[in-house]
C-alpha atoms as a printed R data frame, in Angstrom:
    type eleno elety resid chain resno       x      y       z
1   ATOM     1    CA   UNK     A     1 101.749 67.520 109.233
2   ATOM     2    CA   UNK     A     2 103.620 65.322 106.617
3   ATOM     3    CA   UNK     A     3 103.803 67.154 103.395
4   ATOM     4    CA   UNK     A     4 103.267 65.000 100.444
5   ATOM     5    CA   UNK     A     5 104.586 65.270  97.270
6   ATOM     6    CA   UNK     A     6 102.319 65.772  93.766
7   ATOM     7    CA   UNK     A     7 103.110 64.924  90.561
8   ATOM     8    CA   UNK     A     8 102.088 67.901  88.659
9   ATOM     9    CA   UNK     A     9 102.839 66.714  85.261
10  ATOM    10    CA   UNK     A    10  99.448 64.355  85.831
11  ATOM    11    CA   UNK     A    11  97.651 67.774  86.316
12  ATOM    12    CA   UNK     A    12  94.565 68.143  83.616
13  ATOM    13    CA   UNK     A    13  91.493 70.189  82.886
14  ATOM    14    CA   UNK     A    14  88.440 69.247  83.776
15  ATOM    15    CA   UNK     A    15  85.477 72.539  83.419
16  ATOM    16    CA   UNK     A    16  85.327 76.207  82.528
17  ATOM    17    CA   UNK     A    17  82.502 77.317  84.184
18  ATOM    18    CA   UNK     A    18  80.855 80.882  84.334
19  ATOM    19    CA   UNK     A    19  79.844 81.094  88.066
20  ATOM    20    CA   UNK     A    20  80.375 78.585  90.997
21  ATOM    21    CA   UNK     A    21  76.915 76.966  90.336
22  ATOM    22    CA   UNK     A    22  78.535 75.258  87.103
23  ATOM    23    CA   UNK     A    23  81.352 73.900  89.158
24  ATOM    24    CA   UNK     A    24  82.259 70.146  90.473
25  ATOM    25    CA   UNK     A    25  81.176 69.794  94.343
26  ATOM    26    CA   UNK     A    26  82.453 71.734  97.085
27  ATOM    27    CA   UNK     A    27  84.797 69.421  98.333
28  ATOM    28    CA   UNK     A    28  88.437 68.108  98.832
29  ATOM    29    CA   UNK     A    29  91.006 71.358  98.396
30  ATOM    30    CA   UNK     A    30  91.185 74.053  96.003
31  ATOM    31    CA   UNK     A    31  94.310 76.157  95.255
32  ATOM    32    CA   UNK     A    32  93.068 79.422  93.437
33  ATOM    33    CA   UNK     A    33  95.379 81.785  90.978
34  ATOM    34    CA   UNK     A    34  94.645 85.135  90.847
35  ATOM    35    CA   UNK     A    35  96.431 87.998  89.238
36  ATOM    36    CA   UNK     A    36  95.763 91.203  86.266
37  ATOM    37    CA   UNK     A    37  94.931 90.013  83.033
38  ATOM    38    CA   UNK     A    38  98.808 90.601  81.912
39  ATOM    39    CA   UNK     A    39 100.612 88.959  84.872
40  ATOM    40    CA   UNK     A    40 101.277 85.664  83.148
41  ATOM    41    CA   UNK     A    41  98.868 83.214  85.381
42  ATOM    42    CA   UNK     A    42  98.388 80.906  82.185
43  ATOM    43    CA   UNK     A    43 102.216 80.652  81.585
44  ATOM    44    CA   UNK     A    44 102.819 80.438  85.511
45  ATOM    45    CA   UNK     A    45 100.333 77.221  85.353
46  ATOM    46    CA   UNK     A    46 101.509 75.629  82.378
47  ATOM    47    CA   UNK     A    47 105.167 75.761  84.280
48  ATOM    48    CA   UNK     A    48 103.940 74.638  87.253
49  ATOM    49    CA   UNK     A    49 102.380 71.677  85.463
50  ATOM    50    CA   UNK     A    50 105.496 71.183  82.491
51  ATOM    51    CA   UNK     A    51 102.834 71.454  79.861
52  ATOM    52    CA   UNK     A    52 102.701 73.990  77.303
53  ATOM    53    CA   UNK     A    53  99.063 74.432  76.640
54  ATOM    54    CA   UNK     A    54  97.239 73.240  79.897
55  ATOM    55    CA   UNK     A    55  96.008 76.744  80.651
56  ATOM    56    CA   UNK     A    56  95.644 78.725  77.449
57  ATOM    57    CA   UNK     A    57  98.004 81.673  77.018
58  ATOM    58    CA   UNK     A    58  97.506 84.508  74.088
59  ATOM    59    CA   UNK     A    59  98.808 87.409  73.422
60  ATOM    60    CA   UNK     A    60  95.756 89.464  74.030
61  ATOM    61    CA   UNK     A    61  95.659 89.971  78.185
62  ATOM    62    CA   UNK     A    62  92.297 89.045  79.345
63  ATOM    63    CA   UNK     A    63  91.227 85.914  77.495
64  ATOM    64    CA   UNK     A    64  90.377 84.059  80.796
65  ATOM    65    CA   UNK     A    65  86.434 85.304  81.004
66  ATOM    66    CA   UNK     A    66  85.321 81.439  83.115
67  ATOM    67    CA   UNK     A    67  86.315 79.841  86.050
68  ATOM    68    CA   UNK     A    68  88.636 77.134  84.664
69  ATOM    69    CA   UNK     A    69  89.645 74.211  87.148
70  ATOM    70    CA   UNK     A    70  92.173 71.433  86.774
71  ATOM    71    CA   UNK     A    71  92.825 68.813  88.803
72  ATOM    72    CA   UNK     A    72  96.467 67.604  90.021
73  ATOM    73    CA   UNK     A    73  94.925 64.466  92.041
74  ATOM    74    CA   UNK     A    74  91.891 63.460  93.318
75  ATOM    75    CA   UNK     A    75  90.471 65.586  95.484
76  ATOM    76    CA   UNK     A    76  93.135 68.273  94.691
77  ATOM    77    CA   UNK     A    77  92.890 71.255  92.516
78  ATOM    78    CA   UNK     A    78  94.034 74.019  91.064
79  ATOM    79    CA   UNK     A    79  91.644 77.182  89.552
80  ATOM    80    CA   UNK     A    80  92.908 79.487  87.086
81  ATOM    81    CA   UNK     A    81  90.496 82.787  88.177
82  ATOM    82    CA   UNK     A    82  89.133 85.294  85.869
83  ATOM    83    CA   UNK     A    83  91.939 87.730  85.307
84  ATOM    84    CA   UNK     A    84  90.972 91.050  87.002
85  ATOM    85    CA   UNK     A    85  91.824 94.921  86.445
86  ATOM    86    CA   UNK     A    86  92.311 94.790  82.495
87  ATOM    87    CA   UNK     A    87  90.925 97.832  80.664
88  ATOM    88    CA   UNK     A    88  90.314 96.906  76.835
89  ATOM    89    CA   UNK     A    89  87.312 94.587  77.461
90  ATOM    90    CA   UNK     A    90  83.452 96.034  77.548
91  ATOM    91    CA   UNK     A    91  82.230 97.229  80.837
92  ATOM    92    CA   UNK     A    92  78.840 94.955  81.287
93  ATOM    93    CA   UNK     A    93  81.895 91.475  80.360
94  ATOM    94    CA   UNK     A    94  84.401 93.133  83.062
95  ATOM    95    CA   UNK     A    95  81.315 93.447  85.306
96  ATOM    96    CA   UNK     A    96  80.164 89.894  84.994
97  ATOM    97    CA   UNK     A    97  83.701 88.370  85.079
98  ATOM    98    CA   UNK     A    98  84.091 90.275  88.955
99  ATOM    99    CA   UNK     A    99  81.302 89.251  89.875
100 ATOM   100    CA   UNK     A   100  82.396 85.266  89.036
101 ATOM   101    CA   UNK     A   101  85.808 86.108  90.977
102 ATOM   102    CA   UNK     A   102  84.504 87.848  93.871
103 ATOM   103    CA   UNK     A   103  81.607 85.267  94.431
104 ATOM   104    CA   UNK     A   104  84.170 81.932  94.170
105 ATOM   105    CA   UNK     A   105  86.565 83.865  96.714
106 ATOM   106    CA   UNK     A   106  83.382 84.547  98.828
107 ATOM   107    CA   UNK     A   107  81.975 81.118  99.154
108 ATOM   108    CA   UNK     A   108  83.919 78.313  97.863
109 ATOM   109    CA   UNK     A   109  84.316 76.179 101.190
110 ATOM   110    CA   UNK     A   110  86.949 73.905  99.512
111 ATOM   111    CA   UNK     A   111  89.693 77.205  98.758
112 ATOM   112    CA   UNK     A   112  92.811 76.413 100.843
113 ATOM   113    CA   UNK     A   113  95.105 78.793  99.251
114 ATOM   114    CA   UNK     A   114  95.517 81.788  97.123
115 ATOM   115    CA   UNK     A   115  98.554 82.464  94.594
116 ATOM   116    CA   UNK     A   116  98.347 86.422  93.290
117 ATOM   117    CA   UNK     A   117 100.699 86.664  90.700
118 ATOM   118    CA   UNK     A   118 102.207 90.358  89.968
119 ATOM   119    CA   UNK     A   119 103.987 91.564  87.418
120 ATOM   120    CA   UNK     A   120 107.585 91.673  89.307
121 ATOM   121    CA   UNK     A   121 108.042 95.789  87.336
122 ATOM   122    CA   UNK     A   122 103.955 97.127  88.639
123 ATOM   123    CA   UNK     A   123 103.305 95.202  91.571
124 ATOM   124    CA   UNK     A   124 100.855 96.312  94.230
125 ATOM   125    CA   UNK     A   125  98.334 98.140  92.550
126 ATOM   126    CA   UNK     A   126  94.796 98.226  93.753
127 ATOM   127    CA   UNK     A   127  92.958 95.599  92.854
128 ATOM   128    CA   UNK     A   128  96.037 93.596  94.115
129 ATOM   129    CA   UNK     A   129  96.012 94.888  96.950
130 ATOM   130    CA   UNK     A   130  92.013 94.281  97.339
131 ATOM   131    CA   UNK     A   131  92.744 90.512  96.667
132 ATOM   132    CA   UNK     A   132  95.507 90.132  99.561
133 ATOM   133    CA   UNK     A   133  93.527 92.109 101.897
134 ATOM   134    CA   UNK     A   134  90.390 90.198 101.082
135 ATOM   135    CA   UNK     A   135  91.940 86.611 101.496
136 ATOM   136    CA   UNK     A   136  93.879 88.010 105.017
137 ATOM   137    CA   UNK     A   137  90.102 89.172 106.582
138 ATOM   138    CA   UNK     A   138  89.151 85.481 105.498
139 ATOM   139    CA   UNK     A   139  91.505 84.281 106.792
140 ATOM   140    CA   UNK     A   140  92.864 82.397 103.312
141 ATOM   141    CA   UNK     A   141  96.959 81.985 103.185
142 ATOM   142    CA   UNK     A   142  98.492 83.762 100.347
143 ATOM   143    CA   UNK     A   143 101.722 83.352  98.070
144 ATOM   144    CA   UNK     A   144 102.026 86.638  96.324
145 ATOM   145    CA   UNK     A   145 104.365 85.733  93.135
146 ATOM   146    CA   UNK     A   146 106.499 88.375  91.487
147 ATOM   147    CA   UNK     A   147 106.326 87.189  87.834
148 ATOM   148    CA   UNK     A   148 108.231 87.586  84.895
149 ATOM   149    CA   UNK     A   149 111.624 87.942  87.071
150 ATOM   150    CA   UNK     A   150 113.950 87.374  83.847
151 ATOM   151    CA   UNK     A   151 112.773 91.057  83.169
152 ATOM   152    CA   UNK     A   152 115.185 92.246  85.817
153 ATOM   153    CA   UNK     A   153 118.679 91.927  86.516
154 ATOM   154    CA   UNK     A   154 119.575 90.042  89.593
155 ATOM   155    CA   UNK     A   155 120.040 93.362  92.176
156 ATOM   156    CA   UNK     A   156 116.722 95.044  90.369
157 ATOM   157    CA   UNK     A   157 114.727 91.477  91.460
158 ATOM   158    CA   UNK     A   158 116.166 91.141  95.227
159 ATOM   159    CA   UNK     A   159 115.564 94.843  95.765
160 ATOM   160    CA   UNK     A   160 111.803 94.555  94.588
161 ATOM   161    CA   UNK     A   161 111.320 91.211  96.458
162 ATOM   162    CA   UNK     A   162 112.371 93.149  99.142
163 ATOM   163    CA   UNK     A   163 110.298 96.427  99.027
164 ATOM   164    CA   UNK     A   164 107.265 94.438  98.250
165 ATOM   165    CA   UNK     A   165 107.565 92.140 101.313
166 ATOM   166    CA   UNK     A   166 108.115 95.522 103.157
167 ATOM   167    CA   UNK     A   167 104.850 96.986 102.018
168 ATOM   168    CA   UNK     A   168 103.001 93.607 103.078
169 ATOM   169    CA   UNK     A   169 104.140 93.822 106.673
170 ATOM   170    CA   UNK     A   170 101.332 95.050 108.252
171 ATOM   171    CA   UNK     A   171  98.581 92.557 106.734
172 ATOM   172    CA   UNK     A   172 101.353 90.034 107.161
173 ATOM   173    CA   UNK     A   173 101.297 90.306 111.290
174 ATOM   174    CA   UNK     A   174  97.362 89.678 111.080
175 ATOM   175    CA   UNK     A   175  97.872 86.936 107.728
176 ATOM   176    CA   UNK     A   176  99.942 84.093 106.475
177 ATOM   177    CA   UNK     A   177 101.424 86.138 103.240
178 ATOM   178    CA   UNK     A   178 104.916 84.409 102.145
179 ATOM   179    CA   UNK     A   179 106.246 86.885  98.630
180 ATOM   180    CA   UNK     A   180 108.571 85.366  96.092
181 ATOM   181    CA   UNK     A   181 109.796 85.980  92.524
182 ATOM   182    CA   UNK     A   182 109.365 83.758  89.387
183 ATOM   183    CA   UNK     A   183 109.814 83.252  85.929
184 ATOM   184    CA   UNK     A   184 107.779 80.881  83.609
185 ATOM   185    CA   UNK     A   185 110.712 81.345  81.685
186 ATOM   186    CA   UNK     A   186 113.084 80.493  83.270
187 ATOM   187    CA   UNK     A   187 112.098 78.626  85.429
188 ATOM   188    CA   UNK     A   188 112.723 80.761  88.540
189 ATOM   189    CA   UNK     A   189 110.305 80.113  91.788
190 ATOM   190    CA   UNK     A   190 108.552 76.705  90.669
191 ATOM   191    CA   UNK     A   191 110.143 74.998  93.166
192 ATOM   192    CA   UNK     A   192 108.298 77.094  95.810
193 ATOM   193    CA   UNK     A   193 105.667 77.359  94.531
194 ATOM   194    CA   UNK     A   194 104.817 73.543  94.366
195 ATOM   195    CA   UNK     A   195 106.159 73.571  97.686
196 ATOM   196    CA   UNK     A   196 103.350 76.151  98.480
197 ATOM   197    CA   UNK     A   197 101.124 74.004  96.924
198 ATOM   198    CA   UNK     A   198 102.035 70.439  98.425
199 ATOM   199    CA   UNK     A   199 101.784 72.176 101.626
200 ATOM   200    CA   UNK     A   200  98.159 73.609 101.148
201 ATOM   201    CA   UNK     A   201  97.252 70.081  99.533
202 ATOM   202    CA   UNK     A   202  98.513 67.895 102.457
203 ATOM   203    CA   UNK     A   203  96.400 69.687 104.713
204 ATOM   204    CA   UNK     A   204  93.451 67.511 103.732
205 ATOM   205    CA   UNK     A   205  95.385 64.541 105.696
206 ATOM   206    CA   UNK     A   206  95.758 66.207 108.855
207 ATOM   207    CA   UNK     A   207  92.601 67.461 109.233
């Protein structure tokens, strides 16, 4: 496979949608971020892209309630998910938002990839753990990103790269799960994870 390059400057937004019924058709190759409501998905995004308001990022964890999709290149996109796991919202909101989440994961034909992004000091909890074992059983790759890396010193960041990657072994003998650190900030861990995402993207011209 010959794995092509993307601009990802050219990336832009093109729906929010509450459910997958609202979005585009179910074709060419999605790339889906997932991650807690605090572990920086918008600012990982707007990184990735080099633009500082493509996804939306606030202070207040939990402001992405829709589905919102961007595309890099035709027939190649990106999906900022609903963040998950965040307490201070109402119940009957949290309930809808999982049931968006779980139902795009479910039956979205055109997902290629999934990028879990985890706060690089509280990675690993539950629900994070849900997400990774529900993409190995279907059979979805993963890149599990340790975010906010500048938070660390350089020994804290290798040793928790390490122990996470450690605690992944087993799903990783039955699933493609590759774990790295990053930092919107500084810029840590873009260049793999476009690499990641070229990768999924080319796939479309082998099949």
């Amino acid at each position: 496979m010959t794995i092509k390059t993307h601009n990802y400057q050219a990336t832009h937004f093109v729906i929010s949608a509450p459910d997958i019924r609202h979005l585009p058709e179910d074709t060419g190759i999605e790339v889906a971020f997932a991650g807690r409501s605090n572990a920086g998905k918008s600012s990982a995004l707007n990184a990735l892209t080099q633009q500082k308001s493509l996804a939306r990022t606030s202070k207040t964890p939990g402001r992405t309630q829709l589905i919102n999709l961007f595309e890099v290149t035709e027939g190649c996109r990106v999906v900022d998910l609903p963040g998950y796991g965040y307490a201070e919202v109402p119940e009957a909101m949290k309930r809808k938002w999982q049931a968006a989440l779980g139902e795009y994961l479910q039956k979205r034909d055109c997902l290629r990839g999934l990028v879990v992004l985890m706060d690089i000091r509280h990675p690993l909890k539950d629900l994070d753990m849900q997400m990774i074992e529900w993409a190995v059983a279907m059979q979805v790759p993963v890149l599990a990103l340790l975010t906010k890396a500048d938070k660390l010193a350089s020994g804290a960041r290798k040793k928790q790269l390490m122990a996470v990657r450690d605690a992944l072994t087993d799903l990783s003998e039955t699933g493609d799960i590759q774990v790295e650190y990053f930092s919107a900030l500084k810029k840590i861990g873009i260049d793999k994870l476009r690499l990641k995402l070229d990768t999924w993207f080319s796939e479309s011209d082998a099949e």
